[in-house]
Coordinates of N, CA and C in Angstrom, one line a residue:
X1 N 223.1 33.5 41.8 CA 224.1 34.3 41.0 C 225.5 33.8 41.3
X2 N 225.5 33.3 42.6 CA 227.2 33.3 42.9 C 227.8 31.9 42.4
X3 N 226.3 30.8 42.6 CA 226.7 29.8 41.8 C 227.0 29.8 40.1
X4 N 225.8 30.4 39.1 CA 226.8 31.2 37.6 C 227.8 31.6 38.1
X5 N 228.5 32.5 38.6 CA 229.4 33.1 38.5 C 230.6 31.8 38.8
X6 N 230.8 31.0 39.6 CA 231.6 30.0 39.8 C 231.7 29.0 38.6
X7 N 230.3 29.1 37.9 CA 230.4 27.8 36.7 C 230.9 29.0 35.8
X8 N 230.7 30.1 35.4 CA 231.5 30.7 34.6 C 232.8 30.8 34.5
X9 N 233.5 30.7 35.6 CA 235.1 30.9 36.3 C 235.7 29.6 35.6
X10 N 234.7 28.3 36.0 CA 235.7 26.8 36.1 C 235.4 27.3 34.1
X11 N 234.8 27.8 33.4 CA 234.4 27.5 32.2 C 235.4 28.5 31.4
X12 N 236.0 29.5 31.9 CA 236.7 30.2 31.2 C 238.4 30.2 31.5
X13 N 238.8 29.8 32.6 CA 239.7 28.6 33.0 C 239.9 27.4 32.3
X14 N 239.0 27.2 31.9 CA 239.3 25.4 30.9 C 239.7 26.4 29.3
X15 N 238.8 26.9 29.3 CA 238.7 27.5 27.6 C 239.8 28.1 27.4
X16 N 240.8 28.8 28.3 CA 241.7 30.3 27.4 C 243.2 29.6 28.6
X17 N 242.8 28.3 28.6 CA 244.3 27.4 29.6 C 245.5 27.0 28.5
X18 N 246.6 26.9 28.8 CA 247.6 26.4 27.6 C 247.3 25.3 26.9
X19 N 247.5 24.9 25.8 CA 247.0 24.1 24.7 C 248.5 23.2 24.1
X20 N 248.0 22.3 23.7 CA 249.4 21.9 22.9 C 249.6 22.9 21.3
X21 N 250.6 22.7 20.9 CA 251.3 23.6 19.6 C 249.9 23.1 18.4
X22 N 249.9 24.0 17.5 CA 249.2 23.9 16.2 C 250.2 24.2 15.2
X23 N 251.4 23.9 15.3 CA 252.3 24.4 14.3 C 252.5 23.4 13.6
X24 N 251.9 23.4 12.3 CA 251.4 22.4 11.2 C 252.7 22.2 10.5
X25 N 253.9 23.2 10.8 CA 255.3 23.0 9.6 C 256.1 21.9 10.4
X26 N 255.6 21.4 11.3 CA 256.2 19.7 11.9 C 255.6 18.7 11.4
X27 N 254.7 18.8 10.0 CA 253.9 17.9 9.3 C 255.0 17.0 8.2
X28 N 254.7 16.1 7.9 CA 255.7 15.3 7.4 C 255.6 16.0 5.7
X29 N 256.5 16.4 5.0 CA 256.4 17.1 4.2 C 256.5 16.3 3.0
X30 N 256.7 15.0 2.4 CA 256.7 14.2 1.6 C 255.3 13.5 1.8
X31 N 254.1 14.0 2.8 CA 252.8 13.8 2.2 C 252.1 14.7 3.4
X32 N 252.6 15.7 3.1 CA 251.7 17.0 4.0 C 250.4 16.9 4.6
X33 N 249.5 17.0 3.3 CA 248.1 16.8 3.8 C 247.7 15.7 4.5
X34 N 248.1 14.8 4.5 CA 247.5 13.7 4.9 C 248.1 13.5 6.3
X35 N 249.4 14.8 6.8 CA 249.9 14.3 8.1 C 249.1 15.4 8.8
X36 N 248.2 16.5 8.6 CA 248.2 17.1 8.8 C 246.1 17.3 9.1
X37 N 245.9 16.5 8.5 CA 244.5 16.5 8.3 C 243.9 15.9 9.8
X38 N 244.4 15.0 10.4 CA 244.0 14.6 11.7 C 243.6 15.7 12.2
X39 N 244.9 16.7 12.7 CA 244.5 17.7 13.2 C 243.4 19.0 12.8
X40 N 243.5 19.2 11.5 CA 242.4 20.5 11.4 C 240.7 19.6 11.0
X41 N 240.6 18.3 11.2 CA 239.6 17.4 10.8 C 239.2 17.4 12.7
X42 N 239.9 17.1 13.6 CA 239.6 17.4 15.0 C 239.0 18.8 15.2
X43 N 239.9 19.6 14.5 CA 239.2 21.2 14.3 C 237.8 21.4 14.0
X44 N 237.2 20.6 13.0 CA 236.7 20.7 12.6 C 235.3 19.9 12.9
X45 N 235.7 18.8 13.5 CA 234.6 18.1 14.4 C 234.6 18.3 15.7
X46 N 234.9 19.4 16.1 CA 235.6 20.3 17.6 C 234.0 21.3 17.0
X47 N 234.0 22.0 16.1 CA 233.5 23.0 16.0 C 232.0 22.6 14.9
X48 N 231.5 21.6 14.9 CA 230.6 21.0 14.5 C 229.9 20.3 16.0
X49 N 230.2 20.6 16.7 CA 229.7 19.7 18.0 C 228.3 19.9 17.9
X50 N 227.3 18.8 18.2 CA 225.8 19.2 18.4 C 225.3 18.5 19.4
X51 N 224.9 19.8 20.6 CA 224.8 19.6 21.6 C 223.3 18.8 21.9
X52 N 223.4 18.0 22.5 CA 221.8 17.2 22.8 C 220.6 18.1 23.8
X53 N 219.6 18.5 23.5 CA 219.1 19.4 24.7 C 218.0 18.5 24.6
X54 N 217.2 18.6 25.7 CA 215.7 18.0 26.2 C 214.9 19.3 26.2
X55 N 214.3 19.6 24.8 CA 213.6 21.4 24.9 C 212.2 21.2 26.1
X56 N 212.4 22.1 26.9 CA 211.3 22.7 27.5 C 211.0 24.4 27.5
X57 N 209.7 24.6 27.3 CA 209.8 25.6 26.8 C 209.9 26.5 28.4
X58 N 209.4 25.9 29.4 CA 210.3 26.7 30.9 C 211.3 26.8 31.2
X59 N 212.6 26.0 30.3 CA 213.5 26.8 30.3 C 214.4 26.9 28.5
X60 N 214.2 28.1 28.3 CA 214.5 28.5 26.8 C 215.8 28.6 26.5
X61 N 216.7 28.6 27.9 CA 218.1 29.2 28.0 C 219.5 28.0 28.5
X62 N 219.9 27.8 27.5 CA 221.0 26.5 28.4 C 222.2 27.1 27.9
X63 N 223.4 26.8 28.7 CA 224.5 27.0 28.4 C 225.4 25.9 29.1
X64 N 226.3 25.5 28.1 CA 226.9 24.4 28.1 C 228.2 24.5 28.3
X65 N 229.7 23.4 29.0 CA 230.9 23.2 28.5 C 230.8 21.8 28.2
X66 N 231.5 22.0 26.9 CA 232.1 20.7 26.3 C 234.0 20.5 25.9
X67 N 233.9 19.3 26.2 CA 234.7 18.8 26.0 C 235.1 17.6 25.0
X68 N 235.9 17.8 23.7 CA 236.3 16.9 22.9 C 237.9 16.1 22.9
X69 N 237.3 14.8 22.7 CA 239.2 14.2 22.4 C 238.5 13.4 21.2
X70 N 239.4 13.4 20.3 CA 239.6 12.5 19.0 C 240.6 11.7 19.1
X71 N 240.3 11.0 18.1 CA 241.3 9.8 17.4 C 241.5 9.8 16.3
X72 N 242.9 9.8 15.7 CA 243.3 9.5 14.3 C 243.0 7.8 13.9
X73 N 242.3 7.9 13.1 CA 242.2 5.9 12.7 C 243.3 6.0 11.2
X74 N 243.6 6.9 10.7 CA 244.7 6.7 9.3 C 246.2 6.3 9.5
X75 N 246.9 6.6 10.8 CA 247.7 6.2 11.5 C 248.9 7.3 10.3
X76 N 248.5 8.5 9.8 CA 249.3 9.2 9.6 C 249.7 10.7 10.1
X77 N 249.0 10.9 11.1 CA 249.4 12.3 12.0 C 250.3 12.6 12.6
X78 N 250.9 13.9 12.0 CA 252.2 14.2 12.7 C 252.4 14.5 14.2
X79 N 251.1 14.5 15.1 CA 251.0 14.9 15.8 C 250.7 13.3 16.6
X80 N 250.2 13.5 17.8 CA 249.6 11.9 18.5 C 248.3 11.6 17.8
X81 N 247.9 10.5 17.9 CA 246.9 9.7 17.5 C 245.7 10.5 18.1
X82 N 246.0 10.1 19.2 CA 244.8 10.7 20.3 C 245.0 12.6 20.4
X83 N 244.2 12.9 19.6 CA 243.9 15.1 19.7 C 243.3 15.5 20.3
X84 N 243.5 16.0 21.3 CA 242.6 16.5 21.9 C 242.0 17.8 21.2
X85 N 240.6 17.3 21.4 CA 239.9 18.8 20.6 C 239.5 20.3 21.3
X86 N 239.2 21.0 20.6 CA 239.4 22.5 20.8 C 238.0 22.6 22.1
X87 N 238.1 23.0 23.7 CA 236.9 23.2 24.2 C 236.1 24.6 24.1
X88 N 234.7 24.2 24.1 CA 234.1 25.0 24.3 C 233.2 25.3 24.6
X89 N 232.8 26.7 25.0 CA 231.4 27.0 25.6 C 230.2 27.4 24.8
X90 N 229.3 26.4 25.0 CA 227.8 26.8 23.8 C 226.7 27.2 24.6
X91 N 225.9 28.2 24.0 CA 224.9 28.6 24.6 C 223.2 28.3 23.4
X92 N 222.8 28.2 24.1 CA 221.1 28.5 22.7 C 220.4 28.9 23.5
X93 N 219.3 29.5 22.3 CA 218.2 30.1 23.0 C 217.0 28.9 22.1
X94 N 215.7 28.9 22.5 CA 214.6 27.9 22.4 C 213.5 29.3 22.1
X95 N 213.7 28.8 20.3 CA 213.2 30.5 20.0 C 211.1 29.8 20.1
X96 N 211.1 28.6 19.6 CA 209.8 27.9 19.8 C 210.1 26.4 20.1
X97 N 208.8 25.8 20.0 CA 208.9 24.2 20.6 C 209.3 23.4 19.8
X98 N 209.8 23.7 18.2 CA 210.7 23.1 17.6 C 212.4 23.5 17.2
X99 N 212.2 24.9 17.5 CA 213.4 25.7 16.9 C 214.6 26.3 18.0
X100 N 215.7 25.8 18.0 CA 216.8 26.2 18.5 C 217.8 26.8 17.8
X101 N 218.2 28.0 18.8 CA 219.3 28.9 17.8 C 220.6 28.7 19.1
X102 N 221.8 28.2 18.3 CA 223.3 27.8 18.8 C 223.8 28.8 18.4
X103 N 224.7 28.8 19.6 CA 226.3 29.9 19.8 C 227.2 28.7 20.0
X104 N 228.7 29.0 19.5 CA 229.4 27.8 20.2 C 231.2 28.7 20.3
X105 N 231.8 29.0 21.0 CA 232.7 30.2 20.9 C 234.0 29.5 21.9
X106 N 235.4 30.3 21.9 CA 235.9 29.9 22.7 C 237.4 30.1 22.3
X107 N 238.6 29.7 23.1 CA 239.8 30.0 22.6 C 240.6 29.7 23.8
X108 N 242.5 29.7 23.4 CA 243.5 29.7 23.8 C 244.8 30.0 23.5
X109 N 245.9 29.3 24.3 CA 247.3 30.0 23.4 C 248.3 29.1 23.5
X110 N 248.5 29.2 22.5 CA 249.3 28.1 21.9 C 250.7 29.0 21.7
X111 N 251.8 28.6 22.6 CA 253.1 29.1 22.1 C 252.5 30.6 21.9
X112 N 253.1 31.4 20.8 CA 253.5 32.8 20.5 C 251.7 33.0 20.1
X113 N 251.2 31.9 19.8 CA 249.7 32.4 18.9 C 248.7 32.2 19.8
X114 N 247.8 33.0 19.7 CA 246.1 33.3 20.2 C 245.3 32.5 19.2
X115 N 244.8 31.1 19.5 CA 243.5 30.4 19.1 C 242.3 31.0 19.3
X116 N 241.8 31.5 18.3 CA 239.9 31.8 18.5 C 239.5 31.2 17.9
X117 N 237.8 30.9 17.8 CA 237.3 30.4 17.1 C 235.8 29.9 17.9
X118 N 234.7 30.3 16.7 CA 233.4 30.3 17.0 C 232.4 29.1 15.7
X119 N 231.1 29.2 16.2 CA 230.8 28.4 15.4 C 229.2 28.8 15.9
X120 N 228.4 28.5 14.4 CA 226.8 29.1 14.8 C 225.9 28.4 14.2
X121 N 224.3 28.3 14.5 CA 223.8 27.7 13.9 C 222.2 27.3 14.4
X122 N 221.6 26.0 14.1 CA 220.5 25.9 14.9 C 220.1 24.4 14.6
X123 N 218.9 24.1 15.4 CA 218.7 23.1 15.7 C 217.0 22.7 15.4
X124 N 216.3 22.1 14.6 CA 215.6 22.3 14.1 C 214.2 20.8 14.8
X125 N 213.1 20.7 15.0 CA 212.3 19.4 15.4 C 211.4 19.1 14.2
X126 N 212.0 17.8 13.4 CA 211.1 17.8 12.1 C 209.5 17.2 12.5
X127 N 209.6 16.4 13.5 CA 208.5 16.3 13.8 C 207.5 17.2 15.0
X128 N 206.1 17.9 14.1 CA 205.3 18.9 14.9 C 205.1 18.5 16.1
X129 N 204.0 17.0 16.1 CA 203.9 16.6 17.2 C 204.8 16.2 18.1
X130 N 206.1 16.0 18.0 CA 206.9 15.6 18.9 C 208.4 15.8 18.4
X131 N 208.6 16.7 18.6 CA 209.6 17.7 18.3 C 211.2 17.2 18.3
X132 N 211.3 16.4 19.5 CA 212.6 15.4 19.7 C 212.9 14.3 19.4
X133 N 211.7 14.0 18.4 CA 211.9 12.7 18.0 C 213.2 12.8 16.5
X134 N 212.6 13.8 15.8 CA 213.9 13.6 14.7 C 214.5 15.1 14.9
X135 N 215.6 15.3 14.9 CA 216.3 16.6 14.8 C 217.1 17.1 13.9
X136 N 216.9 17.9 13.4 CA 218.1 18.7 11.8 C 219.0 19.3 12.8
X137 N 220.5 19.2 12.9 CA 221.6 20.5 13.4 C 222.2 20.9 12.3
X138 N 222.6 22.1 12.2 CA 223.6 22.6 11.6 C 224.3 24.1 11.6
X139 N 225.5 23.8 11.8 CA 226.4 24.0 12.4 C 227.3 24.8 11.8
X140 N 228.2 26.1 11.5 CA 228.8 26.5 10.5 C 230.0 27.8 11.4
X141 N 231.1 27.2 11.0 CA 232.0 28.1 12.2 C 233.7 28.4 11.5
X142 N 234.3 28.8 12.0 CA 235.6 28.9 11.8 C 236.7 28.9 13.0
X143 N 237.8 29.0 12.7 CA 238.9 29.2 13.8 C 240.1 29.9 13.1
X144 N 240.3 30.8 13.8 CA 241.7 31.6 13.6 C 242.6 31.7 14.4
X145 N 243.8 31.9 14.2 CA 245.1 32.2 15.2 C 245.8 31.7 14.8
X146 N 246.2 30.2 14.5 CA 247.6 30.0 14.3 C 247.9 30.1 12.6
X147 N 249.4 30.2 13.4 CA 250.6 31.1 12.4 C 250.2 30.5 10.8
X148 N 250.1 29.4 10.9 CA 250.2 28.7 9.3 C 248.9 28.4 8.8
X149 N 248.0 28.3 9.1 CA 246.1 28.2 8.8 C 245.4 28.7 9.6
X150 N 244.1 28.5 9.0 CA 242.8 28.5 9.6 C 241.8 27.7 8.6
X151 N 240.5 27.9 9.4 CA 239.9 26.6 8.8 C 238.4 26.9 9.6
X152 N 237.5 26.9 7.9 CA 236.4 27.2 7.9 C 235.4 26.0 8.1
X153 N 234.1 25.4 8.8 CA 233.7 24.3 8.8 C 232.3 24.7 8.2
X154 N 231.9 23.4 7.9 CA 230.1 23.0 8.0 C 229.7 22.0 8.2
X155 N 228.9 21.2 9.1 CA 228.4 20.2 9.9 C 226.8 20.2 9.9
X156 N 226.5 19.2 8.9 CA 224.9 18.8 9.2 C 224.6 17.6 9.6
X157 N 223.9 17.3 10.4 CA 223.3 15.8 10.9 C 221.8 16.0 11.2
X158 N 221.5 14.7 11.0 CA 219.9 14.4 11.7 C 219.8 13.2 12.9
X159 N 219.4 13.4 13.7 CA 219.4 12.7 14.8 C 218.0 12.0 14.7
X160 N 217.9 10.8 15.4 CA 216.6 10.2 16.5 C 216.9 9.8 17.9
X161 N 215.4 10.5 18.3 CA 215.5 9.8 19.7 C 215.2 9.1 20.0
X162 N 215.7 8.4 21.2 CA 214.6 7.2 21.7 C 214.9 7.3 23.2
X163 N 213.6 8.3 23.4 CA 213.1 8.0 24.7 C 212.6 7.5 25.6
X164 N 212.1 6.9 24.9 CA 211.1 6.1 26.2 C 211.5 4.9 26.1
X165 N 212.4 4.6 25.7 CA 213.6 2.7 26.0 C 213.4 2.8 27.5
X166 N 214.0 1.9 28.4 CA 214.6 2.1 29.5 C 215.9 2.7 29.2
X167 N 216.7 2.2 28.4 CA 218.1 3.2 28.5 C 217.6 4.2 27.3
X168 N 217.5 5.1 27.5 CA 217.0 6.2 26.5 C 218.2 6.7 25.9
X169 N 218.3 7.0 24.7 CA 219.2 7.4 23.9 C 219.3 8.0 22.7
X170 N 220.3 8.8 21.8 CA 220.4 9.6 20.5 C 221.1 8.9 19.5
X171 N 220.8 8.4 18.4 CA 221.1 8.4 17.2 C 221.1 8.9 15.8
X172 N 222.3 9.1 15.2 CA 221.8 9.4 14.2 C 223.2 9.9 12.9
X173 N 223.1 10.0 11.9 CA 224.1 10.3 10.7 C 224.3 12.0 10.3
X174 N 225.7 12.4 9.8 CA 225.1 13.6 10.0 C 227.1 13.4 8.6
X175 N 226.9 14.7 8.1 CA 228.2 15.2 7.5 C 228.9 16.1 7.8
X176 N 230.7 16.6 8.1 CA 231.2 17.2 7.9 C 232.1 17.6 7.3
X177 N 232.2 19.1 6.9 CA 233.4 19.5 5.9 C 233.5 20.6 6.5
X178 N 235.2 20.4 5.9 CA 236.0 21.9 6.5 C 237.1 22.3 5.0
X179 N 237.3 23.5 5.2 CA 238.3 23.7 4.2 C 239.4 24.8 5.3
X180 N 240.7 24.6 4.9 CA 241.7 25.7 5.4 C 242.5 26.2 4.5
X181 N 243.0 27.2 5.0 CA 243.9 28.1 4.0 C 245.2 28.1 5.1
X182 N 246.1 27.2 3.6 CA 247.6 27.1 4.6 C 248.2 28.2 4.4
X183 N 249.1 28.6 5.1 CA 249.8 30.0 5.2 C 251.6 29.6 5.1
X184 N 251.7 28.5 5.3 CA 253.6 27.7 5.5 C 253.2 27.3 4.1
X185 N 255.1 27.9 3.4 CA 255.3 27.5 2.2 C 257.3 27.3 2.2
X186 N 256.8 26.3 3.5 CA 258.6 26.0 3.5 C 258.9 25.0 2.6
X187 N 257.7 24.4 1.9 CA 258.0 23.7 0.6 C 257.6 23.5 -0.4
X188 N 257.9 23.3 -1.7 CA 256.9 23.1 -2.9 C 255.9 22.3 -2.8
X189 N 255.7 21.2 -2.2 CA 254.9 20.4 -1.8 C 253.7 20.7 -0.6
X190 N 253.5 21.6 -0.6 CA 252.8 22.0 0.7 C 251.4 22.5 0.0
X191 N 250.3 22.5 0.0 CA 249.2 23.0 -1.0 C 248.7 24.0 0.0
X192 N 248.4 24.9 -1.1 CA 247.5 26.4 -0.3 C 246.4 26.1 0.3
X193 N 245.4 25.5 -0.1 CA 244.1 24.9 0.3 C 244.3 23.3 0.9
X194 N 243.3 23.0 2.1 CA 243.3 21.8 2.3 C 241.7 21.6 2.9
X195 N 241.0 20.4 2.2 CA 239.8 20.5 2.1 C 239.4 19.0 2.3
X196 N 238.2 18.3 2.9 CA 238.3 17.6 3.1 C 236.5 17.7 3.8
X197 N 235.8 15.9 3.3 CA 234.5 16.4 3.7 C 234.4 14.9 4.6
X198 N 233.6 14.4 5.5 CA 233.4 13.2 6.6 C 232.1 12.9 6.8
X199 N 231.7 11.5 6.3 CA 230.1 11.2 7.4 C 230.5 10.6 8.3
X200 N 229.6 10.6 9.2 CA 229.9 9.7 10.4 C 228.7 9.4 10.8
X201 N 228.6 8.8 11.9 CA 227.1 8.3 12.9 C 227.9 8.9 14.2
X202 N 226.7 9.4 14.6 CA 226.6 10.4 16.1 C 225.7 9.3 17.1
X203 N 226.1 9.3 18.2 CA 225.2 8.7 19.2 C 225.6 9.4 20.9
X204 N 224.4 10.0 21.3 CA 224.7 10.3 22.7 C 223.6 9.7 23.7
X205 N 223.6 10.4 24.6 CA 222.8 9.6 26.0 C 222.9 11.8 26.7
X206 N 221.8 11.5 27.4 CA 221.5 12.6 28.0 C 221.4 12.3 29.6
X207 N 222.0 12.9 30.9 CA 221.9 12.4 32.1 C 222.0 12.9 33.5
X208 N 221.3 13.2 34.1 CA 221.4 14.2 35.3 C 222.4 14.0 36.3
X209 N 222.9 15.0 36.7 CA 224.0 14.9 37.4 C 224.0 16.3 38.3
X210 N 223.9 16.5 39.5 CA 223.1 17.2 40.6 C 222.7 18.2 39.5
X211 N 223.1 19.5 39.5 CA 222.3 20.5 38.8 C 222.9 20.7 37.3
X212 N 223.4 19.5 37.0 CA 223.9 19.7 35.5 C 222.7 18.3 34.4
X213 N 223.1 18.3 33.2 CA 222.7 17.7 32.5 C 224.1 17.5 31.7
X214 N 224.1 16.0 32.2 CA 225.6 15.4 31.6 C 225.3 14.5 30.2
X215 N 226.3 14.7 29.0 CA 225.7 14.5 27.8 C 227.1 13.9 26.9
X216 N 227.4 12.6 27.3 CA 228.7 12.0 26.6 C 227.9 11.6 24.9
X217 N 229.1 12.1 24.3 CA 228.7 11.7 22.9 C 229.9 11.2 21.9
X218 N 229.1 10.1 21.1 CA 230.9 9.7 20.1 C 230.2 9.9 18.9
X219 N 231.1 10.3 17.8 CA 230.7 10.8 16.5 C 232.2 9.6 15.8
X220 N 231.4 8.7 15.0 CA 231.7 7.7 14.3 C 232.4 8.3 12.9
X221 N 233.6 7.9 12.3 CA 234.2 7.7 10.8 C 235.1 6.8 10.5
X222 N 235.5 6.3 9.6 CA 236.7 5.5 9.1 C 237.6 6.2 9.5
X223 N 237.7 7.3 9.2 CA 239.2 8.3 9.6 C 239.3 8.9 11.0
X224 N 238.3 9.3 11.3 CA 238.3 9.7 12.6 C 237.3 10.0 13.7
X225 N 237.4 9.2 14.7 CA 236.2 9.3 15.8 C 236.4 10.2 17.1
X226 N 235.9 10.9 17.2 CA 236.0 11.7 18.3 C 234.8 11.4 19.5
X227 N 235.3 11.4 20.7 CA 234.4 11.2 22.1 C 234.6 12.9 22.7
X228 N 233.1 12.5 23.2 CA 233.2 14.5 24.2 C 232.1 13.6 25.2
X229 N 232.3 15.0 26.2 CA 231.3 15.0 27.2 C 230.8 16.4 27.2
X230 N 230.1 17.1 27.6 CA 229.3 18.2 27.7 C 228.0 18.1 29.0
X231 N 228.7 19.5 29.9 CA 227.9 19.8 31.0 C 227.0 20.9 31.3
X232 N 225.7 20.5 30.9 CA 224.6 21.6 30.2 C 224.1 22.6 31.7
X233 N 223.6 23.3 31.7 CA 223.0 24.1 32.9 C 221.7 24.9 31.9
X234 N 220.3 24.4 32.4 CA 219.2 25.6 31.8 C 218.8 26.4 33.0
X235 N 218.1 27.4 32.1 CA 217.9 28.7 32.8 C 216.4 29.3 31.8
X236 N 215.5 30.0 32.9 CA 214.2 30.5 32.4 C 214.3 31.5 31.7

């Protein structure tokens, strides 16, 4: 118990720590959306994360922190190139030996505003006999708090494994889309809605590390690639 309790501490310390600004009205306003999309597209592949598990059914219970940084590849973000993405803490439960149900939740403060934002979903093994070999996620979440938007997502992908290589590994293609509702109308040019959908290719590696399961992953696009790591802990 006292060790939970300590991984809970370092986990809620990372999640609700100061954050850089979300204030979207420092977007370059002679082509808004497009200065502005880096950032709620990090949002949104922040909150599409799909976490890699090795199901066993002796332990049904994992809970995870992750960590995302992105990259702008359009080289128009009003913000830096490199975003760091929104962290968070995911939990699932292993309802059967194909079927996972995801939580993914978390937040911070940015200046005068409170960041929330969750995200839910499951994880599916198309194949009976061997459940990890192809995987359906999907993913469906939102974020609220700052002053000038929010932004609703959806994230599906299919993964393969390949276990039994010597270097064992995850692959696989998957889509995301987010839409937000802007709330800054310092100019005629600013649109209410901003919507935007992404494929990419996903690839992770799964890896023991004393009592964690360490799980670096990059999710591939023309516009934008984001790297995470995530540090899994199961439980019976």
């Amino acid at each position: 118990m006292k060790l939970i309790f300590m991984n809970l501490l370092i986990i809620l310390q990372l999640l609700f720590g100061q954050f850089p600004s979300y204030d979207i009205s420092k977007g370059n306003v002679s082509n808004f959306s497009s200065s502005v999309k880096p950032l709620i597209r990090s949002t949104s592949f922040s909150l599409g994360y799909h976490q890699l598990v090795n199901n066993s059914l002796k332990e049904r219970v994992s809970l995870s922190i992750i960590l995302p940084l992105g990259y702008d590849l359009t080289n128009k973000s009003f913000i830096e190139y490199s975003i760091v993405g929104l962290p968070l803490l995911h939990s699932s439960l292993l309802i059967s030996n194909n079927l996972r149900l995801n939580g993914k939740i978390g937040g911070f403060t940015s200046h005068n505003d409170v960041i929330n934002y969750y995200s839910y979903g499951f994880s599916l093994g198309l194949v009976k006999e061997d459940p990890s070999l192809w995987i359906a996620d999907l993913s469906i979440g939102k974020m609220d708090g700052p002053k000038y938007f929010n932004c609703r997502i959806f994230d599906f992908s299919i993964i393969r494994s390949y276990l039994s290589n010597l270097f064992p590994f995850y692959i696989g293609v998957g889509n995301n889309q987010f839409n937000s509702r802007i709330f800054y109308s310092g100019n005629a040019g600013v649109p209410k809605n901003i919507s935007d959908s992404s494929n990419y290719i996903i690839i992770g590696k799964i890896f023991p590390l004393l009592k964690w399961q360490v799980s670096p992953q990059i999710r591939l696009n023309i516009k934008f690639s984001q790297v995470s790591i995530s540090f899994q802990k199961k439980f019976e």
